[in-house]
Amino acid sequence: MENLIIEETKYTPRIVLDANEGIIELKGKSYPENTFEFYKPMMEWLEEYFDGNAPEKIVVNIEIIYFNSSSSKLFFDFFDLLDEAKDEHQIEINWIYDEENDSAEEAGEDFIEDFEDLTINLVSK
Amino acid sequence: MKSSTIMSEGDSVLIHEIEELQSSFDKTTKKLIKDIKRQNKIMTRSDKRQKREYDELQNRLKEVQKLQLAQKELLDSFIKLIAGAIDAKSHYTGGHCERVPQLSMMLAKAAHDAHDGIFESFCIANEDEQRELEIASWLHDCGKVVTPEYVVDKATKLETIYNRIHEIRTRFEVIHRDLTIEALQKKLAGDDESEVDAWLAKEHQELVEEFKIVARANIGAEFMKDEDKAKIHQIATRTWVRNFDDTLGLAHEEKKRVLAEKTTTPQVEKLLSDKQRDIIPREHFDYEEYERMGFKTKVPKFLYNRGELYNICINAGTLSYEERFKIQEHIHMTIRMLERLPFPEYLKNVPLFAGAHHETLIGTGYPRELTKDDMPIPSRIMAVADVFEALTASDRPYKEPKTLSQSIKILSFMVEDQHLDGDIFRLFLKSGVYLEYAKAYLKPEQIDEVDIEQYL
Ligand SMILES: [Fe+2]
Ligand SMILES: [Fe+2]
């Protein structure tokens, strides 16, 4: 499967989906004008990926400094996807945030609460 | 009886379908509940974040406001520092840069409050406009930082920054002569004493009178008529013999000028003269820039002319043509300095307000020979404030301060000559600003009775 890389813009994060290495990375801000439109390629890629194209071990690094409400919603959907795949794969999620960024930290805590079966590490920088 | 036997085949299918429906309903409901919970969570987080961001924004705003205030204070202090430096530079102009803004602002406020004639449409709409006026008046003479003090302070016609080697040399000359005289006296001891005494007394008397004439002219208090100048030129023809080399002890700039003259000794010298060395050429003057800036005042050929006769024969006051231009150049520099500053939009008129205070209503002022139409009300206000402060200032050691009525009379002449704006002059009187200012800044003995009716 091909890798998917979306470069960072003023309002959207850099997205790196490395098929062979099993690395999923989101880094930057998430204020797209149309959130679901923006993340659609990523979600479609992931669905295809977990449909038998992903390796055993997968690492997810998310470092989102600022994000809007629809991005939060999308992250829940994204975690749902991971949640569904967790039985066939060993998934490790690193939720990375700046120690002064309370909003990002609290969002990470929300995900841990909602997805008790996923391995989510809160990593403060 | 087994239950299965009771139920028909159809019932069993129905129950199965219901059970399936129920299970799917449960799943959907669960998912819906989960979704609602998530939505709530997202909303709560979002609200919380918005509040945080709002607080942050408020804090930043406060910080920006604090910085703005600090910057404004810094700018104000800087402006006052420049004004203070100019006032400190010359005790002859004293607190001019500080008092002109006071008077200008009083007049501006009176113009704002007045609603008749030209003031109908004039108002100080907000704090920014007030500030624009204040800054302009505080900086109206900022170009004076580059005006040489000895020109600003030139108290007598012969005053310069002076290499006193010349004076010292003169003393050597005198001693030289005294020795010669002493020798002659000894030789001539046989003469009729009383005759010689009478002759000498007469000669001395004449010399003393001539010196008095030169000395009085040097003060510059009286106008030099043609016959006064002729007398000075006649006195100048007296001679003395110079026995010393007058190229010694000079810095190379002066030496260059002196070497253009005959300096052999002994040399018969005129008592007063205009010499080549007295002319300081004008070098590195950017005429193109001068024109580009719109400055119209004629530029004297020489930078300075220090000729003794030339200076003693100055018509009125102590300043030569070249020196008067040097003084006027302060306004060129004011305009250059202010036009170079990146004033924000709301202060963009500062150079215009500050730079026109030496213009008249009829194009006879300087440096741009503007007329009334080119000068907004604040510029015309500053022109009146500038003159009135200068007339009434009591901290100029070289002149007696004028009384209130004398100063107003002079203003009225300048209004008649269209040098100052009559509307502003009358506002100055009618509004009572003249008295308010006088009480604040004039000495009690200067404040006399003024019949303002005669001017209205
Ligand atoms: Fe001036
Ligand atoms: Fe002035």
Short mmCIF file of N, CA, C and O in Angstrom, two decimals, chain B residues 376-443:
data_model
loop_
_atom_site.label_atom_id
_atom_site.label_comp_id
_atom_site.label_asym_id
_atom_site.label_seq_id
_atom_site.Cartn_x
_atom_site.Cartn_y
_atom_site.Cartn_z
N PRO B 376 -3.39 74.71 7.43
CA PRO B 376 -4.54 74.38 8.26
C PRO B 376 -4.53 75.20 9.55
O PRO B 376 -3.50 75.77 9.93
N ILE B 377 -5.67 75.27 10.20
CA ILE B 377 -5.80 76.08 11.42
C ILE B 377 -4.70 75.77 12.46
O ILE B 377 -4.11 76.71 13.01
N PRO B 378 -4.38 74.50 12.73
CA PRO B 378 -3.33 74.26 13.73
C PRO B 378 -1.99 74.90 13.37
O PRO B 378 -1.28 75.39 14.26
N SER B 379 -1.63 74.93 12.09
CA SER B 379 -0.37 75.58 11.69
C SER B 379 -0.43 77.06 12.00
O SER B 379 0.54 77.66 12.49
N ARG B 380 -1.58 77.67 11.72
CA ARG B 380 -1.73 79.12 11.96
C ARG B 380 -1.75 79.42 13.46
O ARG B 380 -1.25 80.45 13.90
N ILE B 381 -2.31 78.48 14.23
CA ILE B 381 -2.30 78.63 15.68
C ILE B 381 -0.86 78.62 16.19
O ILE B 381 -0.45 79.45 17.00
N MET B 382 -0.08 77.68 15.68
CA MET B 382 1.30 77.55 16.15
C MET B 382 2.13 78.77 15.79
O MET B 382 3.03 79.16 16.54
N ALA B 383 1.82 79.39 14.64
CA ALA B 383 2.55 80.60 14.24
C ALA B 383 2.31 81.71 15.27
O ALA B 383 3.24 82.39 15.70
N VAL B 384 1.04 81.87 15.69
CA VAL B 384 0.71 82.91 16.68
C VAL B 384 1.37 82.58 18.02
O VAL B 384 1.99 83.44 18.66
N ALA B 385 1.27 81.32 18.43
CA ALA B 385 1.83 80.91 19.72
C ALA B 385 3.34 81.14 19.73
O ALA B 385 3.91 81.60 20.72
N ASP B 386 3.98 80.81 18.62
CA ASP B 386 5.44 80.93 18.52
C ASP B 386 5.88 82.38 18.71
O ASP B 386 6.78 82.67 19.49
N VAL B 387 5.20 83.31 18.02
CA VAL B 387 5.57 84.73 18.12
C VAL B 387 5.27 85.26 19.52
O VAL B 387 6.10 85.93 20.14
N PHE B 388 4.08 84.93 20.02
CA PHE B 388 3.68 85.50 21.31
C PHE B 388 4.60 85.02 22.44
O PHE B 388 4.98 85.80 23.31
N GLU B 389 4.97 83.75 22.39
CA GLU B 389 5.88 83.24 23.42
C GLU B 389 7.20 83.99 23.36
O GLU B 389 7.74 84.42 24.38
N ALA B 390 7.71 84.16 22.12
CA ALA B 390 9.01 84.81 21.96
C ALA B 390 8.97 86.26 22.46
O ALA B 390 9.91 86.73 23.09
N LEU B 391 7.85 86.95 22.21
CA LEU B 391 7.73 88.35 22.64
C LEU B 391 7.69 88.48 24.15
O LEU B 391 8.29 89.37 24.73
N THR B 392 6.96 87.58 24.79
CA THR B 392 6.71 87.75 26.22
C THR B 392 7.69 87.02 27.12
O THR B 392 7.67 87.21 28.33
N ALA B 393 8.54 86.17 26.51
CA ALA B 393 9.46 85.36 27.33
C ALA B 393 10.30 86.27 28.21
O ALA B 393 10.84 87.26 27.75
N SER B 394 10.39 85.90 29.48
CA SER B 394 11.14 86.75 30.40
C SER B 394 12.48 86.12 30.76
O SER B 394 13.17 86.59 31.63
N ASP B 395 12.83 85.03 30.03
CA ASP B 395 14.09 84.36 30.37
C ASP B 395 15.17 84.57 29.30
O ASP B 395 16.09 83.80 29.19
N ARG B 396 15.02 85.66 28.51
CA ARG B 396 16.06 85.92 27.51
C ARG B 396 16.98 86.99 28.07
O ARG B 396 16.57 88.14 28.23
N PRO B 397 18.23 86.63 28.36
CA PRO B 397 19.12 87.59 29.03
C PRO B 397 19.45 88.80 28.16
O PRO B 397 19.84 89.84 28.66
N TYR B 398 19.25 88.70 26.83
CA TYR B 398 19.68 89.79 25.97
C TYR B 398 18.59 90.80 25.69
O TYR B 398 18.79 91.80 25.02
N LYS B 399 17.38 90.52 26.18
CA LYS B 399 16.35 91.54 25.96
C LYS B 399 15.35 91.59 27.11
O LYS B 399 15.08 90.58 27.75
N GLU B 400 14.83 92.77 27.29
CA GLU B 400 13.78 92.96 28.28
C GLU B 400 12.51 92.30 27.75
O GLU B 400 12.18 92.45 26.57
N PRO B 401 11.78 91.58 28.60
CA PRO B 401 10.51 91.01 28.11
C PRO B 401 9.51 92.14 27.85
O PRO B 401 9.51 93.15 28.53
N LYS B 402 8.67 91.94 26.84
CA LYS B 402 7.66 92.95 26.53
C LYS B 402 6.47 92.76 27.47
O LYS B 402 6.21 91.67 27.98
N THR B 403 5.73 93.83 27.66
CA THR B 403 4.53 93.70 28.47
C THR B 403 3.44 93.06 27.62
O THR B 403 3.57 92.94 26.40
N LEU B 404 2.37 92.67 28.30
CA LEU B 404 1.26 92.02 27.62
C LEU B 404 0.69 92.93 26.53
O LEU B 404 0.49 92.52 25.38
N SER B 405 0.47 94.22 26.88
CA SER B 405 -0.15 95.12 25.89
C SER B 405 0.79 95.40 24.72
O SER B 405 0.36 95.44 23.57
N GLN B 406 2.10 95.52 25.01
CA GLN B 406 3.08 95.73 23.92
C GLN B 406 3.08 94.52 22.98
O GLN B 406 3.07 94.66 21.75
N SER B 407 3.08 93.34 23.57
CA SER B 407 3.14 92.11 22.77
C SER B 407 1.90 91.98 21.89
O SER B 407 2.00 91.60 20.72
N ILE B 408 0.74 92.30 22.47
CA ILE B 408 -0.49 92.19 21.69
C ILE B 408 -0.50 93.23 20.57
O ILE B 408 -0.94 92.95 19.47
N LYS B 409 0.04 94.40 20.87
CA LYS B 409 0.14 95.44 19.83
C LYS B 409 0.99 94.93 18.66
O LYS B 409 0.63 95.07 17.50
N ILE B 410 2.12 94.32 18.99
CA ILE B 410 3.00 93.80 17.93
C ILE B 410 2.28 92.70 17.13
O ILE B 410 2.35 92.67 15.90
N LEU B 411 1.56 91.83 17.85
CA LEU B 411 0.78 90.80 17.14
C LEU B 411 -0.19 91.47 16.17
O LEU B 411 -0.35 91.01 15.03
N SER B 412 -0.83 92.56 16.62
CA SER B 412 -1.84 93.20 15.77
C SER B 412 -1.19 93.77 14.51
O SER B 412 -1.77 93.73 13.44
N PHE B 413 0.06 94.30 14.64
CA PHE B 413 0.78 94.78 13.44
C PHE B 413 1.04 93.61 12.49
O PHE B 413 0.90 93.74 11.27
N MET B 414 1.42 92.48 13.06
CA MET B 414 1.73 91.32 12.23
C MET B 414 0.47 90.79 11.54
O MET B 414 0.53 90.24 10.46
N VAL B 415 -0.67 90.97 12.23
CA VAL B 415 -1.94 90.58 11.61
C VAL B 415 -2.25 91.53 10.45
O VAL B 415 -2.62 91.09 9.37
N GLU B 416 -2.02 92.83 10.68
CA GLU B 416 -2.23 93.82 9.62
C GLU B 416 -1.38 93.49 8.39
O GLU B 416 -1.84 93.61 7.26
N ASP B 417 -0.14 93.08 8.65
CA ASP B 417 0.76 92.75 7.54
C ASP B 417 0.48 91.37 6.97
O ASP B 417 1.23 90.89 6.12
N GLN B 418 -0.55 90.72 7.45
CA GLN B 418 -0.92 89.36 7.00
C GLN B 418 0.16 88.33 7.30
O GLN B 418 0.31 87.35 6.59
N HIS B 419 0.95 88.60 8.33
CA HIS B 419 1.94 87.60 8.73
C HIS B 419 1.30 86.58 9.66
O HIS B 419 1.67 85.42 9.68
N LEU B 420 0.36 87.05 10.45
CA LEU B 420 -0.36 86.15 11.34
C LEU B 420 -1.85 86.22 11.02
O LEU B 420 -2.34 87.20 10.47
N ASP B 421 -2.56 85.15 11.39
CA ASP B 421 -3.97 85.02 11.05
C ASP B 421 -4.85 85.86 11.99
O ASP B 421 -4.81 85.69 13.22
N GLY B 422 -5.65 86.76 11.41
CA GLY B 422 -6.51 87.66 12.19
C GLY B 422 -7.56 86.91 12.98
O GLY B 422 -7.87 87.28 14.12
N ASP B 423 -8.13 85.85 12.39
CA ASP B 423 -9.17 85.10 13.11
C ASP B 423 -8.61 84.49 14.38
O ASP B 423 -9.26 84.49 15.42
N ILE B 424 -7.39 83.96 14.26
CA ILE B 424 -6.79 83.32 15.44
C ILE B 424 -6.38 84.38 16.46
O ILE B 424 -6.55 84.19 17.66
N PHE B 425 -5.89 85.51 15.96
CA PHE B 425 -5.53 86.62 16.85
C PHE B 425 -6.76 87.08 17.65
O PHE B 425 -6.70 87.23 18.87
N ARG B 426 -7.89 87.24 16.97
CA ARG B 426 -9.10 87.70 17.67
C ARG B 426 -9.62 86.63 18.63
O ARG B 426 -10.10 86.93 19.71
N LEU B 427 -9.50 85.37 18.21
CA LEU B 427 -9.90 84.27 19.11
C LEU B 427 -9.05 84.29 20.38
O LEU B 427 -9.55 84.11 21.50
N PHE B 428 -7.76 84.55 20.18
CA PHE B 428 -6.79 84.64 21.27
C PHE B 428 -7.24 85.67 22.30
O PHE B 428 -7.17 85.45 23.51
N LEU B 429 -7.76 86.80 21.79
CA LEU B 429 -8.22 87.87 22.69
C LEU B 429 -9.59 87.55 23.27
O LEU B 429 -9.80 87.57 24.48
N LYS B 430 -10.55 87.24 22.36
CA LYS B 430 -11.95 87.06 22.79
C LYS B 430 -12.10 85.94 23.80
O LYS B 430 -12.86 86.04 24.75
N SER B 431 -11.37 84.84 23.57
CA SER B 431 -11.52 83.66 24.44
C SER B 431 -10.87 83.89 25.80
O SER B 431 -11.08 83.11 26.73
N GLY B 432 -10.06 84.95 25.89
CA GLY B 432 -9.37 85.20 27.16
C GLY B 432 -8.11 84.38 27.33
O GLY B 432 -7.47 84.41 28.37
N VAL B 433 -7.73 83.64 26.28
CA VAL B 433 -6.51 82.81 26.35
C VAL B 433 -5.29 83.68 26.64
O VAL B 433 -4.39 83.29 27.38
N TYR B 434 -5.29 84.91 26.06
CA TYR B 434 -4.12 85.78 26.26
C TYR B 434 -3.87 86.03 27.75
O TYR B 434 -2.73 86.04 28.21
N LEU B 435 -4.98 86.18 28.49
CA LEU B 435 -4.85 86.48 29.91
C LEU B 435 -4.53 85.22 30.71
O LEU B 435 -3.70 85.24 31.63
N GLU B 436 -5.18 84.13 30.29
CA GLU B 436 -4.94 82.84 30.96
C GLU B 436 -3.46 82.47 30.85
O GLU B 436 -2.82 82.06 31.82
N TYR B 437 -2.92 82.64 29.62
CA TYR B 437 -1.51 82.32 29.40
C TYR B 437 -0.62 83.29 30.18
O TYR B 437 0.34 82.87 30.83
N ALA B 438 -0.99 84.56 30.13
CA ALA B 438 -0.19 85.58 30.82
C ALA B 438 -0.09 85.28 32.31
O ALA B 438 0.98 85.35 32.91
N LYS B 439 -1.24 84.90 32.90
CA LYS B 439 -1.25 84.64 34.35
C LYS B 439 -0.38 83.44 34.68
O LYS B 439 0.22 83.37 35.75
N ALA B 440 -0.33 82.48 33.75
CA ALA B 440 0.44 81.27 34.02
C ALA B 440 1.93 81.45 33.75
O ALA B 440 2.76 80.86 34.43
N TYR B 441 2.30 82.27 32.76
CA TYR B 441 3.71 82.26 32.33
C TYR B 441 4.41 83.61 32.33
O TYR B 441 5.61 83.68 32.15
N LEU B 442 3.66 84.70 32.51
CA LEU B 442 4.32 86.01 32.50
C LEU B 442 4.60 86.47 33.93
O LEU B 442 3.93 86.05 34.87
N LYS B 443 5.58 87.36 34.05
CA LYS B 443 5.84 87.93 35.37
C LYS B 443 4.73 88.93 35.67
O LYS B 443 4.22 89.59 34.76
#
